[in-house]
Each structure stands twice: as structure tokens, then as C-alpha cells.
Coordinates of C-alpha atoms and ligand atoms in Angstrom, one line a residue:
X19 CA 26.6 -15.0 -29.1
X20 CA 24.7 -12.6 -27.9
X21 CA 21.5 -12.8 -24.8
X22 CA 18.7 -12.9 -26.9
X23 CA 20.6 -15.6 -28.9
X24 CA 20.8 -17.4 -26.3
X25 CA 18.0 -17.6 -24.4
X26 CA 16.1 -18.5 -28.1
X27 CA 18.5 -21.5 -28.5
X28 CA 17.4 -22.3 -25.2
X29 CA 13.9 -22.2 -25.7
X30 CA 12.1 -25.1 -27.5
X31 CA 10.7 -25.2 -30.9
X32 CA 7.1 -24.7 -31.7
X33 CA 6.7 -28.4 -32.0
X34 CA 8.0 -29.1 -28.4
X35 CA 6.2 -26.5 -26.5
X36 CA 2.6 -27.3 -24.2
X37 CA 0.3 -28.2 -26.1
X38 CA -3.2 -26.4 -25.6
X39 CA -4.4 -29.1 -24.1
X40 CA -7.1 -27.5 -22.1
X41 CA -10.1 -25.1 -22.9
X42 CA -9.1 -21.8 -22.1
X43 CA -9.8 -20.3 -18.9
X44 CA -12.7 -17.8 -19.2
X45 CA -12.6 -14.6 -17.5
X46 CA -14.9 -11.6 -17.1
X47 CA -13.7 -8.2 -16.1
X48 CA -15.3 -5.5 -14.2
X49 CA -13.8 -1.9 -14.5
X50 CA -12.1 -0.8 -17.2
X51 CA -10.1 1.9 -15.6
X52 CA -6.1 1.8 -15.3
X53 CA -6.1 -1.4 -13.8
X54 CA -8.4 -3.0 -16.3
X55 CA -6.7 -1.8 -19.2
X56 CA -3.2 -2.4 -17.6
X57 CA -4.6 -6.5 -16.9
X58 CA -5.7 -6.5 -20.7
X59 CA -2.0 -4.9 -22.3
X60 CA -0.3 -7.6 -20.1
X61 CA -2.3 -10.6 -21.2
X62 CA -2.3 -9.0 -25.3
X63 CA 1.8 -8.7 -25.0
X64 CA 2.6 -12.2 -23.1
X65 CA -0.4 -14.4 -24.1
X66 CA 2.4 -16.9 -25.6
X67 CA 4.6 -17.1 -22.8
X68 CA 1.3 -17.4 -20.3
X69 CA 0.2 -20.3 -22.2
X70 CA 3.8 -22.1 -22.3
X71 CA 3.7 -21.3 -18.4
X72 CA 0.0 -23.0 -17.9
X73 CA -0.9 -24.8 -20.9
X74 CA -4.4 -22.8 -21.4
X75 CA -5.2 -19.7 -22.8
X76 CA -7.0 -16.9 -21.4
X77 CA -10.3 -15.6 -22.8
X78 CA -11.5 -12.4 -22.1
X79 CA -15.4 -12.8 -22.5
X80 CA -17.1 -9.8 -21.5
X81 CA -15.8 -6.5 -19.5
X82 CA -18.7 -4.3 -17.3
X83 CA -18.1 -0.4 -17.7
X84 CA -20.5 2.0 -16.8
X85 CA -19.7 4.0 -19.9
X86 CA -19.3 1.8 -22.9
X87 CA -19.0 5.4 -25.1
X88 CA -16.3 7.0 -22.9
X89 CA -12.9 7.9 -24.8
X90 CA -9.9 5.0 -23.8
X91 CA -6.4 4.8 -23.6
X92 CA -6.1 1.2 -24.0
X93 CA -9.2 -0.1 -26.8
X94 CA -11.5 -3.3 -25.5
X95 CA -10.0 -6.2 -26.7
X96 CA -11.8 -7.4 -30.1
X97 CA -12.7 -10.8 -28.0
X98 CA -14.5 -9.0 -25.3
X99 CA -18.6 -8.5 -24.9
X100 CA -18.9 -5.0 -23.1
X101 CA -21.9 -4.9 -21.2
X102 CA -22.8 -2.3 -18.6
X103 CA -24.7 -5.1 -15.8
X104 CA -22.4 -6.8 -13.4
X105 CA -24.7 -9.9 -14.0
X106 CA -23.2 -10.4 -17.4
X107 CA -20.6 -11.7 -15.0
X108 CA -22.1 -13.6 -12.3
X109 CA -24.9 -15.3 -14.3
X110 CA -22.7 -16.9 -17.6
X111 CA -21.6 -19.9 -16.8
X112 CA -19.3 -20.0 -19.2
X113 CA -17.5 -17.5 -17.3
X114 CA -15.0 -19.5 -14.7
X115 CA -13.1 -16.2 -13.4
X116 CA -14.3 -12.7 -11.7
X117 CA -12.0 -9.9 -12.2
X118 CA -13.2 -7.3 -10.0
X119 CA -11.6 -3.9 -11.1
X120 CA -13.7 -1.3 -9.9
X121 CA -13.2 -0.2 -6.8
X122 CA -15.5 1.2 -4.3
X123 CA -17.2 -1.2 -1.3
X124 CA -20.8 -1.7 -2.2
X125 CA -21.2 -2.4 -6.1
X126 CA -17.8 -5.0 -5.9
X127 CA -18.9 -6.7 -2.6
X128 CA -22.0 -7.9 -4.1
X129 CA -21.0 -8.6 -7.4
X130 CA -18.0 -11.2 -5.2
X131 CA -20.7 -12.6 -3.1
X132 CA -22.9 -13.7 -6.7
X133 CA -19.7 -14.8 -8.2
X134 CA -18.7 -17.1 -5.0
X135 CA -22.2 -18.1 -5.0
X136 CA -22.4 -19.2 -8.7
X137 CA -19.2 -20.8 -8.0
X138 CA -16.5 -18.7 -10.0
X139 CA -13.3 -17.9 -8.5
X140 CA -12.4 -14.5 -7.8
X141 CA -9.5 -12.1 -8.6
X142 CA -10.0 -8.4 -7.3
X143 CA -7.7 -5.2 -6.8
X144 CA -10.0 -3.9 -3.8
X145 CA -7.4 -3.6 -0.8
X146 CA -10.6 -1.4 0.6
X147 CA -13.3 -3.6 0.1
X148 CA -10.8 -6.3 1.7
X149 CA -9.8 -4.2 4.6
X150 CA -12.6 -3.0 5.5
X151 CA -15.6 -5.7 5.2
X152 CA -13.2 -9.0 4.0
X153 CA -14.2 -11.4 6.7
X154 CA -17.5 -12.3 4.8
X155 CA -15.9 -12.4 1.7
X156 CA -13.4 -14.9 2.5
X157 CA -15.9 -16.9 4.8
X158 CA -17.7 -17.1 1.6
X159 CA -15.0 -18.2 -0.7
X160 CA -14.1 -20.6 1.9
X161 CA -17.6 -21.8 2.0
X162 CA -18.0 -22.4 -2.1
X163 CA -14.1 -23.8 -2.1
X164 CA -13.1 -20.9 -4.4
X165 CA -10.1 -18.4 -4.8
X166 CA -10.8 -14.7 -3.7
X167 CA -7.1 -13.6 -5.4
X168 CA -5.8 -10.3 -4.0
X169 CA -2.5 -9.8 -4.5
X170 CA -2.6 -6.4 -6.6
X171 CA -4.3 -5.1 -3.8
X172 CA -1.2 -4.5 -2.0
X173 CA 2.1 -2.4 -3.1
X174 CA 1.0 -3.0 -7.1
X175 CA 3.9 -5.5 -8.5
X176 CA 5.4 -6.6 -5.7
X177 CA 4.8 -10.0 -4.5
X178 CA 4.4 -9.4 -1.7
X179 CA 0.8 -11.5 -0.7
X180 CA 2.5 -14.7 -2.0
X181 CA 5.9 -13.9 -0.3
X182 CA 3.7 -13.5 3.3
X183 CA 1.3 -17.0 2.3
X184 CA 4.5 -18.7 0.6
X185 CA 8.0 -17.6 0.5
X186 CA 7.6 -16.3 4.4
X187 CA 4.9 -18.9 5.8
X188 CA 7.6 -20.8 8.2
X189 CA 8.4 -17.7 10.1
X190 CA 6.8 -15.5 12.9
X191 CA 6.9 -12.3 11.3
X192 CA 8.3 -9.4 14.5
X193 CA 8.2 -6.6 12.7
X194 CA 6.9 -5.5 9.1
X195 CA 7.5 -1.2 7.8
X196 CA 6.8 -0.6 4.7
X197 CA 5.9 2.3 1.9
X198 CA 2.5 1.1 0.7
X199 CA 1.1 4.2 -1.0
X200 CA 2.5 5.3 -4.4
X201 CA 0.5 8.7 -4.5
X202 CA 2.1 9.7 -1.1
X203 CA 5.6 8.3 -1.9
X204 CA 5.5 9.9 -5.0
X205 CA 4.3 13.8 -4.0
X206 CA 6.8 13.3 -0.9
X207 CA 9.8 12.1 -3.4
X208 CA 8.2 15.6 -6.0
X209 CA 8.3 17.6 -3.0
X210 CA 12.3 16.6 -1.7
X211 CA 13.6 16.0 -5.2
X212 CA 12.2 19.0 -7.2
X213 CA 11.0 21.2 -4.2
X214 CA 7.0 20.6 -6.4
X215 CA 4.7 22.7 -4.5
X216 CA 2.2 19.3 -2.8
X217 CA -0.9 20.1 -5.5
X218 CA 1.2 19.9 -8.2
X219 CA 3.2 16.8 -7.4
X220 CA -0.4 15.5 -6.7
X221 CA -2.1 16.0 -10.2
X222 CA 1.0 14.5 -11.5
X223 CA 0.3 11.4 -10.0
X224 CA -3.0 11.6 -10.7
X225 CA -2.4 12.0 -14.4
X226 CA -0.5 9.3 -14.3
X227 CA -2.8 6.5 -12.9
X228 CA -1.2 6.0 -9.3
X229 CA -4.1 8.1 -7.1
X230 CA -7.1 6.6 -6.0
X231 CA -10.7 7.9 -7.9
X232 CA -11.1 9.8 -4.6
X233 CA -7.4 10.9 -3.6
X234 CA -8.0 11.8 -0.1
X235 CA -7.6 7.8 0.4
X236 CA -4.2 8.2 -0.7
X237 CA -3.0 11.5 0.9
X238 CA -4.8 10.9 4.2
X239 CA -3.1 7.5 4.4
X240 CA -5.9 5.6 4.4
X241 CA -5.2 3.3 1.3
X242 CA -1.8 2.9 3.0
X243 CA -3.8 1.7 6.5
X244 CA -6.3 -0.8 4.3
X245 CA -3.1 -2.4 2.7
X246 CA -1.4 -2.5 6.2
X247 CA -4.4 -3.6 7.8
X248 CA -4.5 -6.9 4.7
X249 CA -0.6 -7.4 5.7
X250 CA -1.1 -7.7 9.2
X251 CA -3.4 -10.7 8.5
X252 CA -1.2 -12.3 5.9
X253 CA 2.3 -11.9 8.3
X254 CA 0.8 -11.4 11.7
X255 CA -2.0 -13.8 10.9
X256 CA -4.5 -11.6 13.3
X257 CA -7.5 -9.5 12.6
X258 CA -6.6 -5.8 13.8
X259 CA -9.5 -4.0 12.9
X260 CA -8.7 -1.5 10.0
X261 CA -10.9 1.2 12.2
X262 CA -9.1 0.6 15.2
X263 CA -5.4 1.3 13.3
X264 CA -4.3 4.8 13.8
X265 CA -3.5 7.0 11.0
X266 CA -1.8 10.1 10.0
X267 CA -1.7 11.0 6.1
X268 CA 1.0 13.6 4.2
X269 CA -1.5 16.2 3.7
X270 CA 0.2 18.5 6.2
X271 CA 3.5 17.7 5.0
X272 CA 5.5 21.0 4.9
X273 CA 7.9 21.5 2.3
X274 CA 9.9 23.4 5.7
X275 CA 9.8 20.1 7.3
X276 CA 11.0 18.4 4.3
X277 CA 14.0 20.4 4.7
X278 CA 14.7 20.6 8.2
X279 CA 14.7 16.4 8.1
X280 CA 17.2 16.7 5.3
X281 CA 19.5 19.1 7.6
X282 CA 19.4 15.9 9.7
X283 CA 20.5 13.3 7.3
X284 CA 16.7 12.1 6.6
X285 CA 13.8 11.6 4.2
X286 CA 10.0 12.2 5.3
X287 CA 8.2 9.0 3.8
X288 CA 4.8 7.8 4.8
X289 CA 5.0 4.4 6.5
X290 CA 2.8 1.4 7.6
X291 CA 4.5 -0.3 10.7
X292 CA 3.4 -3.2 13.0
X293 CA 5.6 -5.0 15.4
X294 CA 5.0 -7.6 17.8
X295 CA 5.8 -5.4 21.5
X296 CA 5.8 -8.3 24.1
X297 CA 2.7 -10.0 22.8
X298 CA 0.8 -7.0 22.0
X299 CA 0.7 -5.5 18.1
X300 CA 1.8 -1.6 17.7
X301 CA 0.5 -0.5 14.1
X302 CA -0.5 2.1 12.4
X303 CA 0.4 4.8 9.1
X304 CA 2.5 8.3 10.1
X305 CA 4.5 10.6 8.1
X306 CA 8.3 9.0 9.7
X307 CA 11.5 10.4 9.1
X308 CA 14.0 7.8 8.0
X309 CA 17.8 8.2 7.8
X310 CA 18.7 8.6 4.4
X311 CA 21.6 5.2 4.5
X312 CA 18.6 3.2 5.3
X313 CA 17.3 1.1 2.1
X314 CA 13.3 2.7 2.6
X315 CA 14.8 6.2 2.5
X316 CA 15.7 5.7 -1.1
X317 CA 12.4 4.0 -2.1
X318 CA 11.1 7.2 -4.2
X319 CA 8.5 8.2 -7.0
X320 CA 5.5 5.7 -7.0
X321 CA 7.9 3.0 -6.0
X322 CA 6.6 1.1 -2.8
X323 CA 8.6 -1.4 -0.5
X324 CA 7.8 -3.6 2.4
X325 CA 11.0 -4.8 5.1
X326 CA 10.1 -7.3 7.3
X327 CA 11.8 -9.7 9.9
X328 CA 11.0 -13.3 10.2
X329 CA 12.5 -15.2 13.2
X330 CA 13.5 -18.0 10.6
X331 CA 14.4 -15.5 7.3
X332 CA 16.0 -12.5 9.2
X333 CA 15.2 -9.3 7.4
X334 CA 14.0 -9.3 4.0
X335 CA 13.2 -6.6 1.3
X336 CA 11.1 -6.7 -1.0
X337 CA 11.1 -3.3 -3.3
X338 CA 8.7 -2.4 -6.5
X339 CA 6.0 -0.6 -7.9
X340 CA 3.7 -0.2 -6.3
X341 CA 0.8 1.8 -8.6
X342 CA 0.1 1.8 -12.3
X343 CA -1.2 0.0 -15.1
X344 CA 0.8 -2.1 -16.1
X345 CA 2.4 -3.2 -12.5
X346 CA -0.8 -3.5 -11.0
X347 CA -2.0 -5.9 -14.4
X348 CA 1.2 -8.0 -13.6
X349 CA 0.0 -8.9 -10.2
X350 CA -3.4 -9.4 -11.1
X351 CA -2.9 -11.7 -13.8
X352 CA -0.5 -13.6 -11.4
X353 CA -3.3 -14.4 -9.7
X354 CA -5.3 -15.4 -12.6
X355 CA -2.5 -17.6 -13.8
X356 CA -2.7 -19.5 -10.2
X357 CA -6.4 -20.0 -11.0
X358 CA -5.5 -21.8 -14.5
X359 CA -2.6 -24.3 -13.5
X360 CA -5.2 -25.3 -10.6
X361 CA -4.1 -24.1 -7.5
X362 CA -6.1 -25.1 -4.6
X363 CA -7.9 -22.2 -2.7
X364 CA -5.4 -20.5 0.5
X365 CA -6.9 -17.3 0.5
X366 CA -5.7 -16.0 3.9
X367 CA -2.9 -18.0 4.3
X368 CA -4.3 -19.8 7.7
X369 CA -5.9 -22.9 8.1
X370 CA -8.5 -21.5 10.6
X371 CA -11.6 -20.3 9.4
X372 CA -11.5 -16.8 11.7
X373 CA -8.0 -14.7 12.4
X374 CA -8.1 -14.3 15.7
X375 CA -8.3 -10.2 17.1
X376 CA -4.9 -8.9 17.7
X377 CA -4.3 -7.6 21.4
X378 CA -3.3 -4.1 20.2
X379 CA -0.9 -2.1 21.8
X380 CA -2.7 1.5 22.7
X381 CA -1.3 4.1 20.3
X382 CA -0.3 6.1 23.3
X383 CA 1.9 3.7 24.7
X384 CA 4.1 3.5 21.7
X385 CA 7.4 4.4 21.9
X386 CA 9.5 5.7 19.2
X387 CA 11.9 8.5 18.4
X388 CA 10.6 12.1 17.5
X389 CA 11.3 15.4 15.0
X390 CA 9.7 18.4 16.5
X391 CA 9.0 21.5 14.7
X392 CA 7.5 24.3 17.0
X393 CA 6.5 28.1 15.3
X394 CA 7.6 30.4 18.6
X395 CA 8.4 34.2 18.9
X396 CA 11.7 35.3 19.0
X397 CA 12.4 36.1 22.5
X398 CA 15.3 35.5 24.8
X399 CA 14.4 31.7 26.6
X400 CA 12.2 30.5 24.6
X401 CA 14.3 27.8 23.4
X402 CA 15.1 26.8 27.2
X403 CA 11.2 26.7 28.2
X404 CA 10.6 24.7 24.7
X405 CA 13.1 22.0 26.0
X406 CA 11.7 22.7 29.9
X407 CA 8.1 21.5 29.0
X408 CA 9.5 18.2 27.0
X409 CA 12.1 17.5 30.4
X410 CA 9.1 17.6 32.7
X411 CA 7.9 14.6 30.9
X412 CA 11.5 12.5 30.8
X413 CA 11.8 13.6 27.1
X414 CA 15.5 13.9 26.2
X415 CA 16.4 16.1 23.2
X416 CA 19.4 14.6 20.8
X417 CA 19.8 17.8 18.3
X418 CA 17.9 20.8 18.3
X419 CA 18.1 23.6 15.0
X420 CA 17.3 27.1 15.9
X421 CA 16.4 29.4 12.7
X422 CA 17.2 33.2 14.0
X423 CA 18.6 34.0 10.2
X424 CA 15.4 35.0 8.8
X425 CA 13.8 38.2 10.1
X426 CA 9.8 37.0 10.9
X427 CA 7.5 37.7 13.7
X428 CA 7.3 33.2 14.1
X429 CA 10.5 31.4 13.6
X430 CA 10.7 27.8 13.8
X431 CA 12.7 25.7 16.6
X432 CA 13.2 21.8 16.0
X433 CA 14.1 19.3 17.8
X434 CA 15.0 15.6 17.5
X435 CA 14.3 13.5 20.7
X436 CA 15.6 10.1 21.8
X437 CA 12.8 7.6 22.7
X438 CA 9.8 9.1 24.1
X439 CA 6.2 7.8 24.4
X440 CA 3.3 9.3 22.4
X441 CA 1.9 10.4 25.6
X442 CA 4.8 12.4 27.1
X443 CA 4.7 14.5 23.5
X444 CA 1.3 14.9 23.5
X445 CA 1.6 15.9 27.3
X446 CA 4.8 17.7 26.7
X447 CA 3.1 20.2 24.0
X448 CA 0.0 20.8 26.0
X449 CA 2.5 22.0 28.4
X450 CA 4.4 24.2 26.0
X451 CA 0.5 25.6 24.7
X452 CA -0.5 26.1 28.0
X453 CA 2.4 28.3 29.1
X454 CA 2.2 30.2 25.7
X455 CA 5.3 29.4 24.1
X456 CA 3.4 28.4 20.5
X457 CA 2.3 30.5 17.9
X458 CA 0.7 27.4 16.3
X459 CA 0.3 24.1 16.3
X460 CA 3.4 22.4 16.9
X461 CA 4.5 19.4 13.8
X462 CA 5.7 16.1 15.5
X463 CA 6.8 12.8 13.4
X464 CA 8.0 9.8 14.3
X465 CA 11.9 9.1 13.3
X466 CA 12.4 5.2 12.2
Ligands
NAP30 P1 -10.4 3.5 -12.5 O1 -9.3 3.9 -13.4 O2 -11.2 4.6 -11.8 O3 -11.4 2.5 -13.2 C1 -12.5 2.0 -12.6 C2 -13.3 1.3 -13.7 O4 -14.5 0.6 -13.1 C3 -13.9 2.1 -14.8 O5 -13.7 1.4 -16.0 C4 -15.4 2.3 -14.5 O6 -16.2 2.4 -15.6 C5 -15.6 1.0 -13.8 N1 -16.7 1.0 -12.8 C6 -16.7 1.7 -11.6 N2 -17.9 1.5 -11.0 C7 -18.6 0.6 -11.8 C8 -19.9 0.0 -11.6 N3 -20.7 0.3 -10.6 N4 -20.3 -0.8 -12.6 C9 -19.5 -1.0 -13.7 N5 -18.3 -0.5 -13.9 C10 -17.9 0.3 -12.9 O7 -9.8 2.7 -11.2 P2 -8.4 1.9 -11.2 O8 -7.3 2.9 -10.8 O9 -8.3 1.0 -12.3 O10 -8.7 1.1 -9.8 C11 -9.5 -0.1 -9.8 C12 -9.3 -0.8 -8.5 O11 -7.9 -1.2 -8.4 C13 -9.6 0.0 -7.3 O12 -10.1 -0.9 -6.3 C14 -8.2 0.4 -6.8 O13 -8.1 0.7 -5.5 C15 -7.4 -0.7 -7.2 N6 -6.0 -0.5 -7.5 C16 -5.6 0.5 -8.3 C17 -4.2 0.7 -8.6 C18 -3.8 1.8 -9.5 O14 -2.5 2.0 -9.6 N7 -4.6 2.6 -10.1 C19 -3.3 -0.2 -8.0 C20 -3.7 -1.2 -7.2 C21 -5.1 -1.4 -6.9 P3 -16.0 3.6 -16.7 O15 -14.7 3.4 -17.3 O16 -17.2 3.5 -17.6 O17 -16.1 4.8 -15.8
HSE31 N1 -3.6 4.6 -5.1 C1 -2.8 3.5 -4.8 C2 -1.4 4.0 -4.6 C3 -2.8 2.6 -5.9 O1 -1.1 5.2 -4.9 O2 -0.6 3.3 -4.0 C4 -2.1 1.3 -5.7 O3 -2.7 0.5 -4.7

């Protein structure tokens, strides 16, 4: 007998599945972009299977565009109304759900506020409108007893919003790293893999759905700092301000560096870390080189993955994509499906009306492992003076790669150190500027 035979003689006849035994739960979509039309595919090719899981259908009412005529990949769905006014959605009472697909801060943070208000629940993508002005969102969800559902606002597929409010919610989390950006991940994985010059790898993604409409949000790291900043909440359960976080994007990712981390046994991979340090939170986004046996190192293309380490689980890995139609729909309707078998509102996860502020470690103080790469003439000592200026500030080098091979007026010296504080490198290459050893600016990441 084969799988599929199986799992049908598992599966009850029509006669003995759920009944539709309640009205359908009513929904009404704004944005019609990858992530609506991904949420619209996944409800068309399991509607079935979601009403044997909650005993209701789901009824797509109307969808808000602002260009009804524009050219699709994925048609409207026959059901829908498309209308170009967000109030089509706040003001129908027939509508029970708010799918808020558009991205952007001001538009979808007042069309959340009417829906709380008229008492709809809320489902949204937005890990930038969360990160950056959630408080009064929540506080109002809170206040009108309704669900504000995010959990395709971080890493796409992955669970990982429910694993932190759920699966996790027993443990003090110590230390969370993850890949949260699929546009970074995958130009970094184009870049190693296929040697893709960075604007090409980054077209590709955008072609493919992954980027954000503005892709500087991705490349600068700063949709991989509002997801990190929304984490930090759900495992951490403290407010670090997503201003306050400091971040470093792959825009200056050279495909030189690339290859010197490789000569080292490790990947360059944009990462979101925070960690408990003696009571005080260290977090932020850097370009990081990771040794290529660890599990993250082999997290490529638009992939994403989040480790973490509860005092109760012990390390956990949770691994997926993290962009796209489709993956993003999946999580999104998860959350709709919560709203229709009745789950009771835990939007942040915490009983307490307010997170309170994290005491944040300053950036400075951190202490980590570093790769080097410095651009210096080729003259007799240099490589002694490099390694001079980083001694003077108790920075011990582990390996150090010296390029003399290629005949060129600015050759490259790297070095990796053992665990130095960000402000004995900084200090250490204002040293090596001041005595005129660089012929630009010098590249430093942090090594996992
Ligand atoms: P998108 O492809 O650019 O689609 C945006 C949609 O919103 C379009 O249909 C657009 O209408 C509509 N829209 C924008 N502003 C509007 C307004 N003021 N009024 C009415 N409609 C408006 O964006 P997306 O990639 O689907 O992303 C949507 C959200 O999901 C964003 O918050 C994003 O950060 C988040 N997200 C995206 C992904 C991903 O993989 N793409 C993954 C996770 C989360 P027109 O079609 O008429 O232009
Ligand atoms: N632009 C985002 C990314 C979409 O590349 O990860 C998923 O949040």
C-alpha cells in the first residue's frame, strides 16, 4: 500500500467530517502584492483541509489595492469586492477580520487603529509598523479585546512568534541569533555560491518577491533589526527600542571578504543577536562570520533561521523560509485560522500591559571575536605595526593572511582576533590611521 493510500484510508469519509457548522469567518484584505496574492493561493489550494481543521470557511469579501487595473500574477479571487478605500474594510460589519498587507507605517497604522476600534481582529505582515510604533497598536487591541496577529512578520514560514508565546513560554530565553532577512541571506549565499556580482544577486531577489518595495530596508539591515527588535519582546519579553539597536547591513560586503572568510573555514551571513550579559541585553544586526560546521552557516538562499537557548529547552533551531509568497501566506493564514477556532487574544505574549525597557548593554562594551581586513602598501613592517596598534589595546591576533602574490600598489592584510571589545578595535584602527599604515578604510566583522 502505498502513502497516499494510506493516509486516504485514514482520513474520514465526507459523511464523518466537521460539519460547517458555523458562518464563515469574513475577512478583508489590504494589499495585493506578493503577500496578498501568496495569502489568497494558500486559502484557494487548502480551503478543505482549513475547514476540517476549524469547522468554518473563510470568505474573502473585499481586497483594497490602489490599482484595481494593474497586471497580476495571481487573479482576485471571483468572491472578492476590490475597492481602492481602506474603509471598505473598517466600516462593513460584516467584515470580522483585517488583513493588513501593505506595508509602509502611516496608511496601515490607521487603518489597524479603525479596525480595533470597530472591533475586528487584526492579522498584518508589518514587522516595521510593529517595530517601530507597536506599543499603541497592541495597547489598543488590548483595550477592544482583539487579536493584532503578526506572525508573518517575522522569518516568513517559520513559526517562530508562536514557538516564542507558546512552544518556548516556560523558559528565560539567554541568548537568541538568528538570519532574519531573506534578501540579505540570499545575495550573501549568490555572492559565495556563484561568485554573483551584489546588484545582480539583488534584482534576483527582487524578481522573485523576497526584497522589500524599498530594498535599502533589506540590505541596510534594517528589516532584519525591526524583526529582531519584535523577537526581543516575544523571548526577552522587554521593550528595546528598535532606534536604539545598532545596525550594520551587507551593502559593503566585498566579494574579497567573502573569500578571505572562506580561507578560514567561514560563511559571511547577516545576523540579529541578543543575549542576556549579566542582566543587561547586547543586541543588534552585523555582517558575522560563522564557521561553516555550525548549522546557521548552511542556512542559504532566502532561507532564514532563528537558534535560541532557553534555560528549560536548551538550544533549539528553528529553520525555514523566510520570504515569498506562498511562505509568507502560510503564516498569515495561521494566524487567521487562530482567529476562527476562537483563540483568545495574547498578542505579546505577557500578561502586563507595558514590556518593560531593557537595560541595554552599550554597543561598545560588547565583546566578541573579530575578522580584520586592512588595504596597506607593501612595505617591509607593515604587517608588524598593523599587529603593534591592535597589541596596544590588549587585542590578541589568532591567524593572520598576508596577500604579497598579486602585484598592486594596496594589498590586503587580514587578521582574525580572539575576544576583543568594540572599543579596543575601534581604538585600535584609529591608531593604525593615525600612524598611516591604511590606504582605506579598514573592514571589521564580528566572528560568531
Ligand atoms: P507588495 O508586493 O509591494 O504589495 C503591496 C500591496 O499593497 C499592493 O497590492 C498595493 O496595491 C497595496 N497598497 C500599498 N499601499 C496601499 C494603500 N495606501 N492603499 C491600498 N493598497 C495599498 O508588498 P508585499 O511584498 O506583499 O509586502 C506586504 C507586507 O508584507 C509588507 O509589510 C512587507 O514588509 C511584509 N512582508 C513581506 C514579505 C515578502 O516576502 N514579500 C514577507 C513577510 C512580510 P497595488 O497592487 O495596487 O500597487
Ligand atoms: N524583505 C523581507 C526579507 C521579507 O527579505 O526577509 C520577509 O520579511
Amino acid at each position: 500500500m502505498s502513502q497516499a493510500q494510506l493516509h486516504d484510508k485514514k482520513r474520514p469519509d465526507a459523511s464523518e467530517r466537521p460539519a460547517r457548522h458555523q458562518k464563515p469567518l469574513v475577512i478583508g484584505i489590504a494589499g495585493f502584492g506578493t503577500v496578498g496574492g501568496g495569502l489568497c493561493e494558500a486559502i484557494r489550494a487548502n480551503r478543505e483541509f482549513i475547514i476540517q481543521r476549524t469547522g468554518r470557511d473563510i470568505a474573502i469579501k473585499t481586497i483594497v489595492v490602489r490599482n484595481p487595473d494593474k497586471a497580476r500574477r495571481v487573479p482576485f479571487p471571483a468572491e472578492a469586492t476590490i475597492a481602492t478605500s481602506l474603509e471598505a474594510l473598517y466600516s462593513d460589519p460584516e467584515i470580522d477580520v483585517v488583513v493588513e498587507l501593505m506595508g509602509g507605517i502611516n496608511a496601515p497604522k490607521e487603518l489597524i487603529i479603525h479596525a480595533l476600534k470597530a472591533g475586528k481582529h487584526v492579522v498584518t505582515a508589518n514587522k516595521a509598523l510593529l517595530a517601530e510604533e507597536g506599543e499603541p497598536l497592541f495597547a489598543e487591541a488590548a483595550a477592544n479585546n482583539r487579536i493584532l496577529g503578526y506572525e508573518a512578520s517575522v522569518c516568513g514560514a517559520i513559526p517562530v512568534v508562536g514557538t516564542f508565546k507558546q512552544a518556548l513560554a516556560g523558559n528565560r530565553i539567554k541568548e537568541l541569533v538568528g538570519i532574519l532577512n531573506g534578501t540579505s541571506n540570499y545575495i550573501l549565499s549568490e555572492m559565495s555560491s556563484k561568485g554573483l556580482p551584489f546588484g545582480e544577486a539583488l534584482r534576483e531577489a527582487q524578481t522573485l518577491g523576497y526584497a522589500e518595495a524599498d530594498p535599502t530596508l533589506d540590505i541596510e539591515g534594517i528589516d532584519a533589526a525591526h524583526k529582531l527588535s519584535l523577537l526581543i519582546r516575544l523571548a526577552f519579553g522587554l521593550n528595546y527600542p528598535f532606534k536604539k539597536l545598532p545596525v550594520h547591513g551587507i551593502a559593503e560586503v566585498e566579494q574579497m571578504d567573502i573569500q578571505f572568510a572562506r580561507e578560514f573555514g567561514y560563511r559571511i551571513k547577516l545576523l540579529g543577536q541578543a543575549r542576556n550579559v549579566d542582566g543587561r541585553l547586547e543586541a543588534g544586526v552585523f555582517p558575522t562570520l560563522v564557521h561553516h560546521t555550525l548549522l546557521i552557516a548552511r542556512v542559504g538562499g532566502a532561507y532564514n533561521a532563528v537558534r535560541a537557548d532557553g534555560n528549560v529547552s536548551g538550544p533549539i533551531f528553528l529553520h525555514g523560509l523566510g520570504a515569498g509568497d506562498l511562505p509568507t501566506g502560510s503564516a498569515v493564514l495561521s494566524d487567521i485560522m487562530a482567529i476562527a477556532r476562537g483563540f483568545l487574544p495574547d498578542n505579546t505574549g505577557f500578561s502586563c500591559r507595558e514590556l518593560p525597557e531593557a537595560n541595554i548593554l552599550p554597543p561598545e562594551e560588547a565583546v566578541s571575536r573579530y575578522y580584520l581586513r586592512c588595504m596597506v602598501p607593501d612595505t617591509p613592517g607593515v604587517l608588524r605595526d598593523l599587529a603593534g596598534a591592535m597589541a596596544e589595546f590588549d587585542i590578541s591576533v589568532a591567524q593572520a593572511i598576508q596577500k604579497t602574490d598579486v602585484p598592486a600598489k594596496s594589498l590586503p592584510i587580514v587578521f582574525m582576533t580572539h575576544q576583543a571589545k568594540t572599543s579596543s578595535m575601534r581604538a585600535a584602527i584609529a591608531r593604525m590611521d593615525e600612524k598611516g599604515l591604511l590606504l582605506s578604510k579598514p573592514v571589521y566583522y564580528r566572528v560568531l
